[in-house]
Tab-separated table of C-alpha atoms in Angstrom:
chain	number	residue	atom	x	y	z
C	1	MET	CA	-63.948	-41.837	-58.486
C	2	THR	CA	-64.007	-44.834	-56.042
C	3	PRO	CA	-61.431	-47.968	-56.150
C	4	TYR	CA	-64.454	-49.986	-57.359
C	5	GLU	CA	-64.951	-47.197	-59.849
C	6	PHE	CA	-61.351	-46.836	-60.635
C	7	ARG	CA	-60.867	-50.647	-61.197
C	8	HIS	CA	-63.790	-50.754	-63.918
C	9	ALA	CA	-62.477	-48.022	-65.737
C	10	VAL	CA	-59.373	-49.811	-65.909
C	11	ARG	CA	-61.093	-52.990	-66.804
C	12	ASN	CA	-62.995	-51.625	-69.551
C	13	GLY	CA	-59.850	-49.635	-70.914
C	14	THR	CA	-61.240	-46.287	-70.307
C	15	PHE	CA	-58.006	-45.981	-67.739
C	16	ARG	CA	-54.543	-46.707	-68.953
C	17	GLY	CA	-51.377	-45.035	-67.591
C	18	PRO	CA	-50.293	-44.564	-64.051
C	19	THR	CA	-51.936	-44.850	-61.238
C	20	ALA	CA	-49.965	-42.083	-58.762
C	21	GLY	CA	-52.390	-39.583	-57.631
C	22	HIS	CA	-55.790	-41.720	-58.036
C	23	CYS	CA	-57.813	-42.419	-55.269
C	24	GLY	CA	-55.512	-41.053	-52.782
C	25	ASP	CA	-57.093	-42.386	-49.255
C	26	PHE	CA	-56.418	-45.479	-50.746
C	27	ALA	CA	-53.932	-47.994	-50.576
C	28	GLN	CA	-52.275	-49.368	-54.124
C	29	ALA	CA	-50.458	-52.522	-54.374
C	30	ASN	CA	-47.501	-54.141	-55.853
C	31	LEU	CA	-48.609	-57.114	-57.890
C	32	ALA	CA	-46.806	-60.499	-57.974
C	33	ILE	CA	-47.995	-63.468	-59.459
C	34	LEU	CA	-46.420	-66.701	-59.789
C	35	PRO	CA	-47.191	-70.391	-60.186
C	36	GLU	CA	-47.713	-72.216	-57.023
C	37	ALA	CA	-45.021	-74.424	-57.310
C	38	GLN	CA	-42.798	-71.427	-56.167
C	39	ALA	CA	-45.548	-69.594	-54.401
C	40	HIS	CA	-44.532	-71.096	-51.094
C	41	ASP	CA	-40.835	-69.866	-51.345
C	42	PHE	CA	-41.969	-66.519	-52.248
C	43	LEU	CA	-44.583	-66.190	-49.343
C	44	ARG	CA	-41.955	-67.117	-47.028
C	45	PHE	CA	-39.752	-64.540	-48.453
C	46	CYS	CA	-42.186	-61.935	-48.176
C	47	HIS	CA	-42.689	-62.854	-44.354
C	48	ALA	CA	-38.859	-63.165	-43.951
C	49	ASN	CA	-38.187	-59.666	-45.190
C	50	PRO	CA	-41.591	-57.608	-44.092
C	51	LYS	CA	-40.267	-54.022	-44.428
C	52	ALA	CA	-39.600	-54.728	-48.078
C	53	CYS	CA	-42.139	-56.885	-48.634
C	54	PRO	CA	-45.507	-56.321	-46.487
C	55	LEU	CA	-48.153	-58.255	-47.629
C	56	LEU	CA	-51.804	-56.685	-47.832
C	57	GLY	CA	-53.096	-60.092	-49.463
C	58	VAL	CA	-52.337	-63.398	-50.641
C	59	GLY	CA	-54.855	-65.000	-53.343
C	60	GLU	CA	-55.931	-68.843	-53.351
C	61	PRO	CA	-53.895	-70.701	-55.815
C	62	GLY	CA	-55.701	-69.946	-59.337
C	63	ASP	CA	-57.804	-67.173	-57.802
C	64	TYR	CA	-58.096	-63.873	-59.937
C	65	ARG	CA	-60.498	-62.726	-57.505
C	66	ILE	CA	-59.404	-61.407	-53.820
C	67	ASP	CA	-61.996	-60.238	-52.043
C	68	THR	CA	-60.197	-58.850	-49.229
C	69	LEU	CA	-58.462	-56.274	-51.443
C	70	GLY	CA	-61.522	-55.112	-53.096
C	71	ARG	CA	-64.805	-55.629	-54.191
C	72	ASP	CA	-65.675	-57.752	-57.578
C	73	LEU	CA	-61.798	-57.011	-58.279
C	74	ASP	CA	-60.473	-59.142	-61.079
C	75	ILE	CA	-56.839	-59.137	-60.834
C	76	ARG	CA	-56.587	-60.232	-64.781
C	77	THR	CA	-57.944	-56.995	-66.114
C	78	ASP	CA	-58.174	-54.334	-63.318
C	79	VAL	CA	-54.098	-53.606	-63.185
C	80	PRO	CA	-53.460	-50.942	-66.269
C	81	ALA	CA	-50.222	-52.697	-67.443
C	82	TYR	CA	-48.535	-56.194	-66.576
C	83	ASN	CA	-45.076	-57.399	-67.361
C	84	ILE	CA	-44.522	-61.086	-67.952
C	85	TYR	CA	-40.885	-62.312	-67.006
C	86	ARG	CA	-39.889	-65.425	-68.441
C	87	GLU	CA	-36.264	-66.794	-66.988
C	88	GLY	CA	-35.903	-63.707	-64.911
C	89	ARG	CA	-36.160	-61.285	-68.356
C	90	LEU	CA	-38.901	-58.894	-69.397
C	91	ALA	CA	-40.614	-60.520	-72.187
C	92	GLU	CA	-43.849	-58.814	-72.855
C	93	ARG	CA	-45.825	-56.032	-71.329
C	94	VAL	CA	-49.614	-56.480	-71.870
C	95	GLU	CA	-52.913	-54.985	-70.615
C	96	SER	CA	-54.823	-57.850	-69.764
C	97	LEU	CA	-53.718	-61.157	-68.469
C	98	LYS	CA	-57.050	-63.466	-69.778
C	99	ASP	CA	-54.627	-64.890	-72.531
C	100	PHE	CA	-51.807	-65.641	-69.736
C	101	TRP	CA	-53.951	-66.859	-66.804
C	102	GLN	CA	-53.488	-70.067	-65.181
C	103	ARG	CA	-55.115	-72.394	-63.001
C	104	ASP	CA	-51.921	-72.494	-60.649
C	105	PHE	CA	-51.045	-68.666	-60.667
C	106	VAL	CA	-51.145	-67.232	-56.854
C	107	VAL	CA	-51.730	-63.429	-56.515
C	108	PHE	CA	-49.363	-61.415	-54.050
C	109	ALA	CA	-50.575	-57.859	-53.182
C	110	ILE	CA	-47.394	-56.004	-51.467
C	111	GLY	CA	-47.861	-52.649	-49.779
C	112	CYS	CA	-46.778	-49.510	-51.580
C	113	SER	CA	-44.930	-46.007	-50.703
C	114	PHE	CA	-47.959	-44.154	-52.148
C	115	SER	CA	-49.941	-44.901	-48.884
C	116	PHE	CA	-47.303	-43.662	-46.529
C	117	GLU	CA	-46.729	-40.567	-48.567
C	118	ALA	CA	-49.972	-39.545	-48.234
C	119	MET	CA	-49.744	-39.720	-44.676
C	120	LEU	CA	-46.471	-37.837	-44.870
C	121	ALA	CA	-48.006	-35.032	-47.322
C	122	ARG	CA	-51.144	-34.824	-45.264
C	123	GLU	CA	-48.935	-33.945	-42.164
C	124	GLY	CA	-47.124	-31.106	-44.223
C	125	ILE	CA	-43.804	-33.079	-44.794
C	126	PRO	CA	-42.428	-32.145	-48.391
C	127	LEU	CA	-41.745	-34.559	-50.566
C	128	ARG	CA	-38.818	-33.501	-52.819
C	129	HIS	CA	-39.585	-36.027	-55.915
C	130	VAL	CA	-43.359	-34.639	-55.834
C	131	GLU	CA	-42.084	-31.249	-55.751
C	132	GLU	CA	-39.805	-32.012	-58.465
C	133	GLY	CA	-42.078	-33.982	-60.596
C	134	CYS	CA	-40.061	-37.205	-61.047
C	135	ASN	CA	-40.028	-40.699	-59.599
C	136	VAL	CA	-38.493	-41.195	-55.885
C	137	PRO	CA	-35.027	-42.343	-56.024
C	138	MET	CA	-34.397	-45.831	-55.289
C	139	TYR	CA	-30.749	-47.414	-54.711
C	140	ARG	CA	-29.629	-50.931	-54.739
C	141	THR	CA	-27.881	-51.800	-50.931
C	142	ASN	CA	-25.480	-53.978	-49.687
C	143	ILE	CA	-27.914	-55.300	-47.092
C	144	ALA	CA	-28.954	-59.104	-48.052
C	145	ASN	CA	-32.962	-59.958	-47.619
C	146	ARG	CA	-33.227	-63.195	-45.544
C	147	ARG	CA	-33.213	-66.054	-48.509
C	148	ALA	CA	-36.177	-68.181	-48.780
C	149	GLY	CA	-36.054	-71.387	-51.523
C	150	VAL	CA	-34.826	-69.447	-54.883
C	151	PHE	CA	-35.294	-66.087	-53.263
C	152	GLY	CA	-32.504	-63.802	-51.944
C	153	GLY	CA	-31.234	-60.720	-53.347
C	154	GLU	CA	-30.096	-57.513	-51.473
C	155	LEU	CA	-32.914	-54.921	-50.182
C	156	VAL	CA	-33.587	-52.014	-52.369
C	157	VAL	CA	-34.492	-48.495	-50.642
C	158	SER	CA	-36.272	-45.557	-51.650
C	159	MET	CA	-34.929	-42.290	-50.643
C	160	ARG	CA	-36.189	-39.144	-49.601
C	161	PRO	CA	-34.497	-35.942	-48.141
C	162	MET	CA	-35.778	-33.776	-45.286
C	163	ARG	CA	-34.970	-31.658	-42.271
C	164	GLY	CA	-34.194	-33.474	-39.339
C	165	ALA	CA	-37.090	-32.475	-37.365
C	166	ASP	CA	-39.386	-33.621	-40.359
C	167	ALA	CA	-37.302	-36.995	-40.480
C	168	ILE	CA	-38.331	-37.587	-36.823
C	169	ARG	CA	-41.876	-36.741	-37.384
C	170	ALA	CA	-41.497	-39.137	-40.352
C	171	VAL	CA	-40.504	-41.873	-38.406
C	172	GLN	CA	-43.209	-41.482	-36.090
C	173	ILE	CA	-45.766	-41.377	-38.964
C	174	THR	CA	-44.727	-43.884	-40.732
C	175	SER	CA	-43.956	-46.190	-38.016
C	176	ARG	CA	-47.684	-46.458	-37.672
C	177	TYR	CA	-48.022	-48.051	-41.165
C	178	PRO	CA	-46.101	-51.619	-41.147
C	179	GLY	CA	-48.512	-52.826	-43.979
C	180	VAL	CA	-46.756	-50.083	-46.624
C	181	HIS	CA	-43.163	-50.157	-45.286
C	182	GLY	CA	-43.279	-48.791	-41.908
C	183	ALA	CA	-40.451	-46.754	-40.248
C	184	PRO	CA	-37.388	-46.051	-42.591
C	185	VAL	CA	-34.777	-48.330	-42.354
C	186	HIS	CA	-31.964	-45.606	-42.553
C	187	ILE	CA	-31.122	-41.986	-42.001
C	188	GLY	CA	-27.864	-40.620	-42.750
C	189	ALA	CA	-24.773	-41.634	-44.083
C	190	PRO	CA	-25.380	-43.470	-47.268
C	191	ALA	CA	-22.168	-45.509	-47.312
C	192	GLU	CA	-23.663	-47.602	-44.270
C	193	LEU	CA	-26.011	-48.923	-47.247
C	194	GLY	CA	-23.250	-49.390	-49.250
C	195	ILE	CA	-24.655	-46.499	-51.337
C	196	GLU	CA	-21.818	-44.793	-53.225
C	197	ASN	CA	-23.403	-41.758	-54.936
C	198	LEU	CA	-26.757	-40.163	-54.189
C	199	GLU	CA	-27.135	-38.483	-57.769
C	200	HIS	CA	-26.880	-41.838	-59.532
C	201	PRO	CA	-30.324	-43.876	-58.385
C	202	ASP	CA	-30.595	-47.424	-59.658
C	203	PHE	CA	-34.431	-46.997	-60.459
C	204	GLY	CA	-36.416	-43.777	-60.107
C	205	ASP	CA	-34.683	-40.007	-60.706
C	206	PRO	CA	-32.214	-38.014	-58.785
C	207	VAL	CA	-33.527	-35.388	-56.602
C	208	THR	CA	-31.787	-32.365	-54.910
C	209	ILE	CA	-30.940	-32.620	-51.484
C	210	ARG	CA	-30.238	-29.224	-49.595
C	211	ASP	CA	-28.153	-28.098	-46.996
C	212	GLY	CA	-29.181	-29.366	-43.399
C	213	GLU	CA	-31.250	-32.053	-44.891
C	214	LEU	CA	-30.494	-35.744	-44.420
C	215	PRO	CA	-31.578	-38.811	-47.087
C	216	VAL	CA	-34.151	-41.114	-45.176
C	217	PHE	CA	-34.370	-44.165	-46.371
C	218	TRP	CA	-37.352	-46.685	-46.497
C	219	ALA	CA	-37.448	-50.042	-47.544
C	220	CYS	CA	-38.733	-50.523	-51.338
C	221	GLY	CA	-41.213	-52.673	-53.086
C	222	VAL	CA	-39.137	-52.966	-55.657
C	223	THR	CA	-36.953	-55.457	-53.601
C	224	PRO	CA	-39.667	-58.279	-53.988
C	225	GLN	CA	-39.544	-57.241	-58.055
C	226	THR	CA	-35.844	-57.512	-58.192
C	227	ALA	CA	-35.694	-60.929	-56.037
C	228	LEU	CA	-38.431	-62.351	-58.510
C	229	MET	CA	-36.152	-61.757	-61.488
C	230	ALA	CA	-32.834	-63.173	-59.903
C	231	ALA	CA	-34.625	-65.964	-59.362
C	232	ARG	CA	-35.075	-66.474	-63.175
C	233	LEU	CA	-38.605	-68.363	-63.041
C	234	PRO	CA	-39.567	-70.138	-66.308
C	235	LEU	CA	-42.883	-67.554	-65.736
C	236	ALA	CA	-43.332	-64.796	-63.151
C	237	ILE	CA	-46.058	-61.621	-63.356
C	238	ALA	CA	-45.604	-58.142	-61.926
C	239	HIS	CA	-47.578	-54.841	-62.490
C	240	ALA	CA	-45.782	-52.471	-64.980
C	241	PRO	CA	-43.637	-50.000	-62.726
C	242	GLY	CA	-45.928	-47.073	-61.340
C	243	HIS	CA	-49.295	-49.315	-62.938
C	244	MET	CA	-50.422	-50.650	-59.452
C	245	LEU	CA	-53.614	-52.464	-58.032
C	246	MET	CA	-55.975	-50.218	-56.778
C	247	THR	CA	-57.557	-51.734	-53.719
C	248	ASP	CA	-60.411	-50.862	-51.612
C	249	ILE	CA	-58.537	-50.517	-48.271
C	250	ALA	CA	-58.077	-47.318	-46.952
C	251	ASN	CA	-54.850	-45.837	-45.857
C	252	THR	CA	-56.279	-45.070	-42.748
C	253	SER	CA	-57.309	-48.611	-41.908
C	254	LEU	CA	-53.473	-49.669	-41.967
C	255	ALA	CA	-52.532	-47.514	-38.976
C	256	VAL	CA	-51.305	-49.913	-36.295
C	257	PHE	CA	-52.041	-47.308	-33.270
Y	1	MET	CA	-33.615	-50.890	-2.995
Y	2	THR	CA	-37.049	-49.473	-3.690
Y	3	PRO	CA	-37.430	-45.931	-4.269
Y	4	TYR	CA	-39.226	-45.806	-0.821
Y	5	GLU	CA	-35.859	-47.193	0.459
Y	6	PHE	CA	-33.499	-44.908	-1.484
Y	7	ARG	CA	-35.838	-41.807	-0.186
Y	8	HIS	CA	-35.355	-42.797	3.355
Y	9	ALA	CA	-31.605	-43.673	2.999
Y	10	VAL	CA	-31.196	-39.761	1.501
Y	11	ARG	CA	-33.142	-38.602	4.412
Y	12	ASN	CA	-31.420	-39.912	7.175
Y	13	GLY	CA	-28.267	-39.177	5.312
Y	14	THR	CA	-26.831	-42.578	4.492
Y	15	PHE	CA	-27.003	-41.698	0.815
Y	16	ARG	CA	-25.435	-38.252	-0.708
Y	17	GLY	CA	-24.301	-38.049	-4.349
Y	18	PRO	CA	-25.529	-38.417	-7.845
Y	19	THR	CA	-28.759	-40.538	-8.340
Y	20	ALA	CA	-27.805	-41.766	-11.722
Y	21	GLY	CA	-27.802	-45.568	-12.132
Y	22	HIS	CA	-29.914	-45.835	-8.888
Y	23	CYS	CA	-33.695	-47.806	-8.940
Y	24	GLY	CA	-33.218	-48.231	-12.598
Y	25	ASP	CA	-37.061	-48.948	-13.470
Y	26	PHE	CA	-38.072	-45.922	-11.874
Y	27	ALA	CA	-38.302	-42.144	-12.879
Y	28	GLN	CA	-36.298	-39.353	-11.247
Y	29	ALA	CA	-37.460	-35.890	-11.250
Y	30	ASN	CA	-35.918	-32.560	-11.802
Y	31	LEU	CA	-36.993	-30.363	-9.391
Y	32	ALA	CA	-38.070	-26.768	-9.027
Y	33	ILE	CA	-39.425	-24.740	-5.993
Y	34	LEU	CA	-40.443	-21.205	-6.053
Y	35	PRO	CA	-42.875	-18.607	-4.392
Y	36	GLU	CA	-46.338	-18.971	-5.408
Y	37	ALA	CA	-46.391	-15.608	-6.929
Y	38	GLN	CA	-44.280	-16.993	-9.491
Y	39	ALA	CA	-45.376	-20.293	-9.434
Y	40	HIS	CA	-48.217	-19.605	-12.111
Y	41	ASP	CA	-46.246	-18.225	-14.447
Y	42	PHE	CA	-43.759	-21.158	-14.031
Y	43	LEU	CA	-46.596	-23.476	-14.552
Y	44	ARG	CA	-47.784	-21.733	-17.822
Y	45	PHE	CA	-43.994	-22.106	-18.994
Y	46	CYS	CA	-43.642	-25.541	-18.098
Y	47	HIS	CA	-47.271	-26.243	-20.294
Y	48	ALA	CA	-46.006	-23.955	-23.176
Y	49	ASN	CA	-42.830	-25.720	-23.510
Y	50	PRO	CA	-43.406	-29.179	-22.808
Y	51	LYS	CA	-40.766	-31.328	-24.743
Y	52	ALA	CA	-38.302	-29.586	-22.506
Y	53	CYS	CA	-40.477	-29.131	-19.069
Y	54	PRO	CA	-42.768	-32.406	-18.869
Y	55	LEU	CA	-44.442	-32.073	-15.650
Y	56	LEU	CA	-44.596	-35.317	-13.851
Y	57	GLY	CA	-46.179	-33.513	-10.786
Y	58	VAL	CA	-46.941	-29.956	-9.264
Y	59	GLY	CA	-47.876	-29.548	-5.401
Y	60	GLU	CA	-50.244	-27.407	-3.632
Y	61	PRO	CA	-48.472	-24.337	-2.414
Y	62	GLY	CA	-46.748	-24.780	0.770
Y	63	ASP	CA	-47.107	-28.823	0.531
Y	64	TYR	CA	-43.777	-30.594	0.784
Y	65	ARG	CA	-45.605	-33.521	0.514
Y	66	ILE	CA	-46.660	-34.973	-3.310
Y	67	ASP	CA	-48.482	-38.624	-2.941
Y	68	THR	CA	-48.468	-38.776	-6.658
Y	69	LEU	CA	-44.720	-38.398	-6.739
Y	70	GLY	CA	-44.249	-41.192	-3.958
Y	71	ARG	CA	-45.306	-42.457	-0.596
Y	72	ASP	CA	-44.259	-40.782	2.299
Y	73	LEU	CA	-42.094	-38.435	0.279
Y	74	ASP	CA	-40.674	-34.996	1.779
Y	75	ILE	CA	-39.614	-32.839	-0.868
Y	76	ARG	CA	-37.597	-31.059	2.020
Y	77	THR	CA	-35.275	-33.863	2.633
Y	78	ASP	CA	-35.729	-36.390	0.058
Y	79	VAL	CA	-33.147	-35.239	-2.378
Y	80	PRO	CA	-29.411	-35.409	-1.884
Y	81	ALA	CA	-28.604	-32.091	-2.456
Y	82	TYR	CA	-30.002	-28.570	-3.233
Y	83	ASN	CA	-28.881	-25.209	-5.142
Y	84	ILE	CA	-30.688	-22.348	-3.451
Y	85	TYR	CA	-30.948	-19.465	-5.983
Y	86	ARG	CA	-31.011	-15.543	-5.088
Y	87	GLU	CA	-31.709	-13.183	-7.844
Y	88	GLY	CA	-30.660	-15.782	-10.522
Y	89	ARG	CA	-27.360	-16.899	-8.520
Y	90	LEU	CA	-26.358	-19.651	-7.031
Y	91	ALA	CA	-26.194	-18.664	-3.193
Y	92	GLU	CA	-25.989	-21.913	-1.282
Y	93	ARG	CA	-25.919	-25.641	-1.992
Y	94	VAL	CA	-27.778	-27.563	0.844
Y	95	GLU	CA	-28.498	-30.909	1.754
Y	96	SER	CA	-32.024	-30.436	3.483
Y	97	LEU	CA	-34.398	-27.572	2.810
Y	98	LYS	CA	-36.316	-27.945	6.557
Y	99	ASP	CA	-34.609	-24.404	7.219
Y	100	PHE	CA	-35.523	-23.005	3.981
Y	101	TRP	CA	-39.148	-24.143	3.567
Y	102	GLN	CA	-41.504	-21.461	3.147
Y	103	ARG	CA	-45.617	-21.712	3.264
Y	104	ASP	CA	-45.858	-20.167	-0.154
Y	105	PHE	CA	-43.806	-22.667	-2.178
Y	106	VAL	CA	-44.889	-24.708	-4.784
Y	107	VAL	CA	-42.966	-27.856	-5.862
Y	108	PHE	CA	-42.676	-28.593	-9.448
Y	109	ALA	CA	-41.128	-32.351	-10.713
Y	110	ILE	CA	-39.976	-32.133	-14.275
Y	111	GLY	CA	-39.122	-35.491	-15.982
Y	112	CYS	CA	-35.654	-36.470	-16.413
Y	113	SER	CA	-33.738	-38.405	-19.525
Y	114	PHE	CA	-33.144	-41.095	-17.240
Y	115	SER	CA	-35.902	-42.920	-17.530
Y	116	PHE	CA	-35.964	-42.732	-21.770
Y	117	GLU	CA	-32.218	-43.699	-21.320
Y	118	ALA	CA	-33.068	-46.873	-19.515
Y	119	MET	CA	-35.465	-47.662	-22.244
Y	120	LEU	CA	-33.053	-46.884	-24.846
Y	121	ALA	CA	-30.373	-49.117	-23.137
Y	122	ARG	CA	-33.064	-52.112	-22.745
Y	123	GLU	CA	-33.523	-52.308	-26.499
Y	124	GLY	CA	-29.845	-52.327	-27.135
Y	125	ILE	CA	-29.141	-49.181	-28.233
Y	126	PRO	CA	-25.791	-47.932	-26.964
Y	127	LEU	CA	-25.518	-44.279	-25.027
Y	128	ARG	CA	-22.132	-42.848	-25.951
Y	129	HIS	CA	-22.124	-41.042	-22.663
Y	130	VAL	CA	-22.613	-43.864	-20.798
Y	131	GLU	CA	-19.720	-45.847	-22.483
Y	132	GLU	CA	-17.683	-43.071	-22.072
Y	133	GLY	CA	-18.340	-42.621	-18.310
Y	134	CYS	CA	-19.093	-38.811	-18.389
Y	135	ASN	CA	-22.084	-36.589	-18.540
Y	136	VAL	CA	-24.214	-36.211	-21.827
Y	137	PRO	CA	-23.203	-33.305	-23.782
Y	138	MET	CA	-25.713	-30.558	-23.552
Y	139	TYR	CA	-26.175	-27.220	-25.665
Y	140	ARG	CA	-27.685	-23.968	-25.641
Y	141	THR	CA	-29.674	-23.324	-29.041
Y	142	ASN	CA	-31.186	-20.741	-30.653
Y	143	ILE	CA	-34.657	-21.735	-30.373
Y	144	ALA	CA	-36.763	-19.464	-28.103
Y	145	ASN	CA	-38.825	-20.889	-25.566
Y	146	ARG	CA	-42.608	-20.095	-25.829
Y	147	ARG	CA	-42.712	-17.206	-23.344
Y	148	ALA	CA	-44.428	-17.169	-20.123
Y	149	GLY	CA	-44.406	-14.253	-17.607
Y	150	VAL	CA	-40.928	-13.638	-16.645
Y	151	PHE	CA	-39.687	-17.096	-17.800
Y	152	GLY	CA	-38.402	-17.055	-21.666
Y	153	GLY	CA	-34.504	-18.038	-22.923
Y	154	GLU	CA	-33.703	-20.601	-25.270
Y	155	LEU	CA	-34.182	-23.899	-25.700
Y	156	VAL	CA	-31.232	-26.463	-24.316
Y	157	VAL	CA	-30.628	-29.730	-25.531
Y	158	SER	CA	-28.895	-32.908	-24.925
Y	159	MET	CA	-26.940	-34.766	-27.595
Y	160	ARG	CA	-26.761	-38.647	-28.317
Y	161	PRO	CA	-24.770	-39.633	-31.249
Y	162	MET	CA	-25.950	-42.844	-33.067
Y	163	ARG	CA	-26.038	-44.909	-36.289
Y	164	GLY	CA	-29.225	-44.186	-38.571
Y	165	ALA	CA	-31.185	-47.387	-37.750
Y	166	ASP	CA	-30.591	-46.707	-33.960
Y	167	ALA	CA	-31.781	-43.278	-34.230
Y	168	ILE	CA	-34.617	-44.691	-36.240
Y	169	ARG	CA	-35.275	-47.253	-33.198
Y	170	ALA	CA	-34.726	-43.980	-30.679
Y	171	VAL	CA	-37.466	-41.942	-32.261
Y	172	GLN	CA	-40.202	-44.887	-31.994
Y	173	ILE	CA	-39.161	-45.753	-28.253
Y	174	THR	CA	-38.815	-42.190	-26.884
Y	175	SER	CA	-41.982	-41.009	-28.764
Y	176	ARG	CA	-43.691	-43.376	-26.374
Y	177	TYR	CA	-42.351	-41.080	-23.524
Y	178	PRO	CA	-43.638	-37.816	-23.735
Y	179	GLY	CA	-43.701	-37.138	-19.786
Y	180	VAL	CA	-39.531	-37.550	-20.087
Y	181	HIS	CA	-38.988	-35.329	-22.826
Y	182	GLY	CA	-40.319	-37.544	-25.425
Y	183	ALA	CA	-38.978	-37.688	-29.425
Y	184	PRO	CA	-35.608	-35.916	-30.307
Y	185	VAL	CA	-36.434	-32.358	-31.353
Y	186	HIS	CA	-33.697	-32.831	-34.114
Y	187	ILE	CA	-31.504	-35.148	-36.123
Y	188	GLY	CA	-28.160	-34.154	-38.079
Y	189	ALA	CA	-26.960	-30.422	-38.994
Y	190	PRO	CA	-26.262	-28.740	-35.807
Y	191	ALA	CA	-26.233	-25.439	-37.233
Y	192	GLU	CA	-29.936	-25.722	-37.707
Y	193	LEU	CA	-30.139	-25.553	-34.053
Y	194	GLY	CA	-27.444	-22.846	-34.063
Y	195	ILE	CA	-24.866	-25.017	-32.506
Y	196	GLU	CA	-21.516	-24.167	-33.683
Y	197	ASN	CA	-19.469	-26.954	-32.162
Y	198	LEU	CA	-20.562	-30.065	-30.553
Y	199	GLU	CA	-17.066	-30.429	-29.303
Y	200	HIS	CA	-17.734	-27.768	-27.102
Y	201	PRO	CA	-21.053	-28.405	-24.822
Y	202	ASP	CA	-22.376	-25.677	-22.729
Y	203	PHE	CA	-22.928	-28.037	-20.128
Y	204	GLY	CA	-22.115	-31.733	-19.739
Y	205	ASP	CA	-18.688	-33.364	-21.509
Y	206	PRO	CA	-18.039	-33.728	-25.139
Y	207	VAL	CA	-18.326	-36.992	-26.324
Y	208	THR	CA	-17.064	-39.150	-29.692
Y	209	ILE	CA	-18.912	-38.867	-32.660
Y	210	ARG	CA	-17.911	-41.658	-35.267
Y	211	ASP	CA	-17.603	-42.307	-38.746
Y	212	GLY	CA	-21.720	-42.408	-40.154
Y	213	GLU	CA	-23.185	-41.413	-36.812
Y	214	LEU	CA	-25.624	-38.446	-36.585
Y	215	PRO	CA	-26.258	-36.386	-33.654
Y	216	VAL	CA	-29.721	-36.883	-32.331
Y	217	PHE	CA	-31.123	-33.879	-30.094
Y	218	TRP	CA	-33.819	-33.948	-27.508
Y	219	ALA	CA	-35.163	-31.366	-25.521
Y	220	CYS	CA	-33.378	-31.057	-21.853
Y	221	GLY	CA	-34.437	-30.662	-18.301
Y	222	VAL	CA	-31.489	-27.892	-17.788
Y	223	THR	CA	-33.941	-25.691	-20.180
Y	224	PRO	CA	-36.359	-25.041	-16.993
Y	225	GLN	CA	-33.287	-24.318	-14.862
Y	226	THR	CA	-32.083	-21.810	-16.818
Y	227	ALA	CA	-35.267	-20.310	-17.677
Y	228	LEU	CA	-35.564	-19.884	-13.882
Y	229	MET	CA	-32.141	-18.606	-13.701
Y	230	ALA	CA	-32.158	-16.179	-15.794
Y	231	ALA	CA	-35.740	-14.644	-14.516
Y	232	ARG	CA	-33.585	-13.713	-11.529
Y	233	LEU	CA	-36.155	-14.546	-9.094
Y	234	PRO	CA	-35.307	-13.330	-5.510
Y	235	LEU	CA	-35.796	-16.773	-4.170
Y	236	ALA	CA	-35.527	-20.090	-6.460
Y	237	ILE	CA	-34.485	-23.880	-5.213
Y	238	ALA	CA	-33.636	-26.512	-7.541
Y	239	HIS	CA	-31.802	-29.993	-6.927
Y	240	ALA	CA	-28.009	-29.984	-7.716
Y	241	PRO	CA	-27.384	-31.005	-11.151
Y	242	GLY	CA	-27.170	-34.993	-11.399
Y	243	HIS	CA	-28.770	-35.090	-7.640
Y	244	MET	CA	-32.458	-35.965	-8.800
Y	245	LEU	CA	-35.850	-36.624	-6.974
Y	246	MET	CA	-36.393	-40.302	-6.766
Y	247	THR	CA	-40.360	-40.959	-7.751
Y	248	ASP	CA	-42.457	-44.378	-7.336
Y	249	ILE	CA	-43.635	-43.946	-10.970
Y	250	ALA	CA	-42.578	-46.631	-12.761
Y	251	ASN	CA	-40.801	-45.578	-16.151
Y	252	THR	CA	-43.030	-48.253	-17.755
Y	253	SER	CA	-46.047	-46.400	-16.524
Y	254	LEU	CA	-45.245	-43.760	-18.613
Y	255	ALA	CA	-45.553	-45.124	-21.905
Y	256	VAL	CA	-48.339	-43.307	-24.033
Y	257	PHE	CA	-49.056	-46.340	-26.248
C-alpha cells in the first residue's frame, strides 16, 4: 500500500489501529492541532526545541489539507484515532474530526522516531523494543525545554540499549535525520538526565539491557504532547499514541547529507 | 610559524622536541619507512586497516620528497627525531636519516589524532589528557588487525573520557575526518575490547575518569608501529613517539563532508 492508499483506507474506515510497521519507507508524523490563538506560541516552542519537536509541516490557519505532507491528505479523517484534550485533560478519543473542526485550527506535523528506526534497522542495528515486541521505553528528564509563551515543561526521551560500536554507528546514522529527532541527546549515565531507574519508564515499556550495552537516549515526540497538556489549553487535539499521520515524505528524502 | 617554516627549523636544528601544539591548523603525521621488499605488504596492511592506519601519503620508492605532504619537504631531515628498528627492536634514535637513507626506502605518512583533537577542542569538547598535561592513554585490544603478509597484530586504541552528550558530538565531529582515524571504534565497556584496567594503559599515561563519564576509544596510530615491530623486519624506521612529521595539509581540508 502507498501512503496515499493507506490514508484512504483510514478515511473510509478499512484501517483502524496503530500505524507502526506500515508503509515503512515513508515518514509518519506526530500530530498537534490547536487554535490560532496559541499556535504562534507553539510554533515558537517547536522552533526553540527542534530535537524534540522537529517540524515536518505546519498548515495555514483553518486548513485541514497540507499538500506538503501528502497528496489529497485530509487531516480530519486520515489519522486512525485522535485524542481531544480540554483544559489539559483527555476528554474524548474519536475517529474523525469532522464534527470538531474549527476555522481557526492550525495543524502541526512533527517528525517521529519510526523514520530513524527504519534507517537503523536497515543498517543492521538491533532495536530491543522491536525484538521484545513492546513499545520503546520513554522517560521524563530534568532537562527544561526552552519556554515559549504557555509552553514549557521538560524534555522526554526514548531509550534504546545497544553495544558501544552500534551506538557510534547510530549517532552517525541519526545525525543525518534532524527532521526526525536527529542524533541522540545522551549516551550512558541515566542520572545525568535525572532518570533514576531505567526499569520504570514514564511511558512505553521497559526493555532488557544486556551486559556491555549502553542506554542511548533520543529526544522524543512525546515532549510536545506533554507540553501541550501542561499548558491546559481550553482545547487541543493530538493523534492517539501510536496512531500516527502517514505522510508521502520518503524517509530517505529527510537525510541532510 | 607556517609548516614550511617549522620543517626548516627542524632541518637546521633550531627546533628539537615533541611537536604537539605547533602549527595547530595543520595535520601532523605518523611516519613509517621501510624497504620496498616489504612496502607492498605494509601498504596492503594500511589499506585493510584504515581506521588505525589512515594514509595521508605514500612516497615513490627511494623518494624522500613527497610534494603532496609539503612544499620542499625532506623526509630525511624534517622530523625532530627518528627511531631505527632492526629485527623489531629499537636500535638507535637519530636526528637525521641522511646517513641511513637507502634507494629502496618507501615512506608512509599516516594520519594522527592531533588533527581531530584540534577539531574537538575547537568545538569546546574538553580533552582530559590535555587538561592533565600528560599523554593520551593507549591500550592494546583483543581485536585482530586484518593481516597482510608479515603484518598483523592487534588494534591499539587511544581513550578519551567524556560525558555522554560530548561523546555524541565527538562521534559527529570525528566522523568527518576518516583521514585521521575518523569516528571512535567503541564507547563504554572496556571489557568489550579486552581491556582489563583503564588505570594501566599500555602506552601513554592514565587519566581521571569522572562520575557519569564514558571512555571513548579511537583507533590509534601506534597500531602500525606495533605491527611494524612485531614483523621483525631487518630494518624499519619510524618517527620517535611524539616527534611527528609536520605537513602542509590543513586539518579542515580533511573533512569529507
